[in-house]
Amino acid sequence: MSAEAKQDVAAETTERRINMIEAINEALDIMLERDPDVIVMGEDVGYFGGVFRCTAGLQEKHGRTRVFDTPISECGIIGVAVGMGAYGLRPVPEIQFADYIYPGLDQLISEAARLRYRSAAEFIAPMTVRSPFGGGIFGGQTHSQSPESLFTHVSGLKTVIPSTPYDAKGLLIAAIEDNDPVIFFEPKRIYNGPFSGFYDRPVEPWKKHPQSVVPEGYYRIPLGKARLVAEGEELTILAYGTMVHVAEAVAKEKGVDADILDLRTLVPLDIEAVEKSVEKTGKCLIVHEATRTSGFGAELSALVTERCFYHLEAPVTRVTGFDTPYPHSLEWAYFPGPVRIGEAIDKILKD
Amino acid sequence: MADPADKPPRGGDNRPALALHVPEPKSRPGDPVDFSDLDIGEAGSQPRPDEGAHPSEMTGLAYDLIRVLGDDDRAHGPWDPKLDPETLRTMLRHMAMTRAFDERMFRGQRQGKTSFYMKCTGEEATSIATSMALASDDMVFPSYRQQGILIARGYPLIEMINQIYSNKGDKLKGRQLPIMYSSREHSFFSISGNLATQTPQAVGWAMASAIKGDSRIAATWVGEGSTAEGDFHSACTFATVYNAPVILNVINNQWAISSFSGFAGAERTTFAARALGYGLAGLRVDGNDPLACYASQLWAANRARANKGPTLIEYFTYRAEGHSTSDDPSGYRSAQEREDWPLGDPVKRLRDHLIAIGEWDEDRQAAMDKECAEQVKEVTKEAEKNGILGHGLHQPFRTMFEDVFEELPWHLKEQAEQATRERIKKFGEKGPNR
């Protein structure tokens, strides 16, 4: 059964609606239960249950050697996870904010990502590094960054970004079961409910949102498969994380007949879904929150241009954050919101 | 506004001018060498605490130097591991073999058979004697100068040479720099070129072993220069926080390429004393004394196995050769250092000990050295049949795309197809190494 079909079944049968934090918690709970080799660790994840509560109750249920706090040392957290993976465990380390991942970069880039290759598969690092990322919560320049493109540049790492509770649960389960190291970025702006990008309007909670239906129990969404959020003929919008919701809201408000593709995983990328959509619409808009220069949008733009050039009827266009650090007081001016996206849509449709 | 750095303080300002200290070794090329300030103590005079002792009860051992073999070539004191002669001869043989291996591989590099090699001359005890004190299935996370562990663990020499030559027999498919071995079967973790990264990994492996209620412990080796890396400090923190069953070995061989140990902080304290700030057990050991190396590692292994905690051990030794085949130590240090090193040569010290206790003689030593050299020569010839670096007998090029991920994703498939096209264009359909 396809993920979409499963979702429909769930919508009809259980109607259980939870937020992304709860969905992540459930995925971890299920995997801790199913696989004695799964270990959850990170700053504050144990007794307290994580600063965003993603791991709440897990230590109490699964014990202190399965779910535990760590020293404030991203290098240590990721480094010990590599050793645990080599032993045969499946560690799921949490980096409290993606902005803090940099001290652990060498362990991720040079070690976890390359261990399988350099040892000719004698040793592997089957770990899933979870980390909340992105802005829109007044987190300032050190709690708002979207560093995903750094990781997509590294051979041997998989990069996963969910945009709904349903996907968060199914993708996280798939990531934990994957034998390669995975970076699992959680868009913290939509931890509690979808965000339309209209920051001055009330936020719709997940319980009122159709995507919030999450089945109980185990299911997985394969890595490398995009989700078609909306079907349209005029334009393809490629997005992931929070920006899926913003793009969806803007397209709806403007009445644009757009194919909206939630990429879900950046590496491996669902290139077939991208090609199919762009070949149909002939126009492609890429939306991400990360800074523009060398962002993942640049890669997407190059791929679309290389592979769909003769189908294109307008320049492939990017809407992104600006190339500045995330400014605390001006975060909504930084954020690639409805105005910026709307302007790009107008321009691309005029071409 | 502050004064420019190159001007004296402003008039009327009586604050003293600050001065930066940049460490400088005591001798440079051509200089006489003076090691008289080294306090190497009397063999056998260092106390041996109980293996379960609290780190605070043994702080002195982080500054002292544990020694067993005295100037009389006899074993002394409480750290004498009382090894039987057969074990001592095995240890000596591993050392002789490692030396013979280094000698031949160094020559191989000079003959253009490979790109790079690193000898461990003078440091053999720190890997051979120490690994002999571990169980064969304890996991080791070595740095790049612990080839002695593989030799002590019986890893086939031909596999080592295949790896060094990156030839078609290389189990690592020609991906790693020479000497960066890996053997899961021999519980020898894949070596990284990025320094000290293996230290938190060893701690993580040990934590995993403890989580699973296993009985195997982990040990890691790092050079004294690399203790300046953040990874090492993360490893110490995690090791102590979780009481991980791990041994953190620091090989203080005095030189990190051309930077002397002062640049890692040796002028201020010992590397073993790093343990104290973390609440780790810390031992400082004569790294050229094979019996002291064995005894200290066994002490730490027993401690870890009994859940009494991790240990940081500094092996005080000397890198008798250059850092690697790409290095010329005559450019930065006095040649006399090697000659005058007060702790001698580990192979000679063990040999002399065996002779002193009537279990060995010069003739047997000469015969063994010859036998080792011949064996390495034979195996080298055998390995060369699999090719040498750059001579066309290397790994099939298609292996380049394997093992990046467990399964080949579309983008790598496309790139592999491109590589195939390029290959056919260059060499034709029946080209080499398909």
XYZ file of C-alpha atoms in Angstrom, chain B residues 241-413:
173
model
C 30.697 10.175 32.715
C 29.506 6.700 31.743
C 32.359 4.759 33.383
C 32.961 3.232 29.966
C 35.092 0.059 29.818
C 37.757 1.693 27.698
C 41.494 2.331 27.784
C 42.764 5.594 26.306
C 46.391 5.086 25.312
C 48.452 8.178 24.567
C 51.695 7.470 22.774
C 53.995 10.312 23.708
C 56.720 9.798 21.133
C 57.896 13.404 21.587
C 57.238 14.527 18.027
C 54.122 15.332 15.963
C 55.793 15.570 12.555
C 58.105 18.522 13.274
C 56.255 19.914 16.282
C 57.681 18.728 19.572
C 55.419 17.628 22.397
C 55.518 21.135 23.890
C 52.923 22.191 21.345
C 50.474 19.716 22.837
C 51.168 21.088 26.312
C 54.051 18.884 27.513
C 55.978 21.802 28.991
C 53.314 22.307 31.647
C 52.343 18.830 32.733
C 52.341 15.206 31.680
C 49.809 13.715 29.299
C 48.846 11.161 31.923
C 47.870 14.077 34.147
C 45.140 14.933 31.657
C 43.322 12.060 33.387
C 43.128 13.893 36.701
C 40.840 16.684 35.563
C 38.391 14.128 34.252
C 38.502 11.826 37.261
C 40.056 9.082 35.166
C 42.722 6.718 36.415
C 45.974 7.998 34.921
C 49.248 6.101 34.506
C 52.519 7.292 33.025
C 54.614 4.444 31.736
C 58.057 3.876 30.250
C 56.966 3.153 26.697
C 60.266 1.484 25.837
C 59.885 -1.060 28.609
C 57.771 -3.891 27.152
C 57.055 -5.374 30.572
C 55.811 -2.055 31.951
C 53.687 -1.552 28.829
C 52.160 -5.004 29.218
C 51.573 -4.628 32.953
C 49.914 -1.229 32.740
C 47.605 -2.282 29.920
C 46.648 -5.429 31.799
C 45.971 -3.358 34.919
C 43.687 -1.038 32.925
C 41.997 -3.953 31.133
C 41.244 -5.709 34.411
C 39.928 -2.448 35.803
C 37.647 -1.897 32.802
C 36.476 -5.498 32.781
C 35.532 -5.252 36.442
C 33.432 -2.122 35.758
C 35.853 -0.080 37.847
C 36.320 2.527 35.155
C 38.355 3.772 32.227
C 42.086 4.499 32.310
C 44.235 6.996 30.474
C 47.800 5.773 29.984
C 50.673 7.854 28.667
C 53.447 5.778 27.146
C 56.580 7.857 27.283
C 58.636 6.836 24.282
C 60.575 8.212 21.342
C 59.856 8.202 17.610
C 63.214 6.989 16.407
C 62.404 7.430 12.710
C 60.742 10.152 10.705
C 57.022 10.725 10.963
C 56.492 9.005 7.622
C 58.269 8.408 4.323
C 57.292 11.985 3.459
C 59.222 13.399 6.395
C 62.892 14.154 7.017
C 63.524 14.585 10.737
C 67.066 15.829 10.173
C 65.457 19.117 9.187
C 64.061 19.878 12.620
C 65.655 17.795 15.369
C 69.075 16.783 16.516
C 70.199 13.391 15.234
C 71.692 12.812 18.672
C 68.253 12.576 20.244
C 67.714 9.076 18.980
C 71.182 8.004 20.059
C 70.926 9.535 23.510
C 67.327 8.645 24.330
C 67.710 7.560 27.953
C 65.040 4.830 27.856
C 66.837 2.825 25.192
C 65.318 0.636 22.518
C 62.363 -1.622 23.402
C 63.501 -4.568 21.287
C 66.979 -4.474 22.713
C 65.690 -4.134 26.256
C 63.447 -7.173 25.954
C 66.192 -9.151 24.254
C 68.662 -8.243 26.978
C 66.136 -9.208 29.636
C 65.598 -12.639 28.102
C 69.356 -13.109 27.850
C 69.791 -11.987 31.460
C 67.332 -14.587 32.707
C 69.007 -17.273 30.622
C 66.182 -17.719 28.142
C 67.791 -16.284 25.028
C 71.118 -15.555 23.390
C 72.666 -13.418 20.674
C 72.754 -16.216 18.142
C 69.098 -17.013 18.514
C 68.326 -13.325 18.178
C 70.371 -13.053 14.981
C 68.673 -16.150 13.591
C 65.230 -14.791 14.456
C 65.940 -11.406 12.889
C 67.106 -13.135 9.739
C 64.103 -15.422 9.670
C 61.707 -12.467 10.090
C 63.415 -10.540 7.299
C 63.202 -13.556 5.005
C 59.579 -14.216 5.825
C 58.635 -10.612 5.096
C 60.596 -10.772 1.860
C 58.760 -13.914 0.777
C 55.351 -12.508 1.631
C 56.181 -9.255 -0.130
C 56.997 -11.170 -3.294
C 53.721 -13.017 -2.965
C 51.806 -9.743 -2.480
C 53.511 -8.157 -5.453
C 51.859 -10.753 -7.653
C 48.646 -8.872 -6.856
C 50.257 -5.711 -8.143
C 51.835 -2.598 -6.715
C 50.373 0.874 -6.563
C 49.812 2.406 -9.974
C 50.909 -0.599 -12.026
C 47.539 -1.526 -13.400
C 46.745 -4.475 -11.188
C 44.714 -2.424 -8.770
C 41.062 -2.819 -7.873
C 38.432 -2.934 -10.636
C 37.403 0.688 -11.170
C 33.701 -0.131 -10.835
C 34.312 -0.703 -7.094
C 34.735 3.060 -6.814
C 30.974 3.451 -6.499
C 30.345 0.581 -4.112
C 29.848 1.093 -0.371
C 29.138 4.817 -0.497
C 25.673 3.666 0.564
C 24.362 0.178 1.208
C 22.466 0.408 -2.087
C 23.469 2.375 -5.145
C 21.171 5.404 -5.511
C 20.267 6.800 -8.945
C 22.838 9.571 -8.984
C 25.703 7.178 -8.269
C 24.320 4.721 -10.816
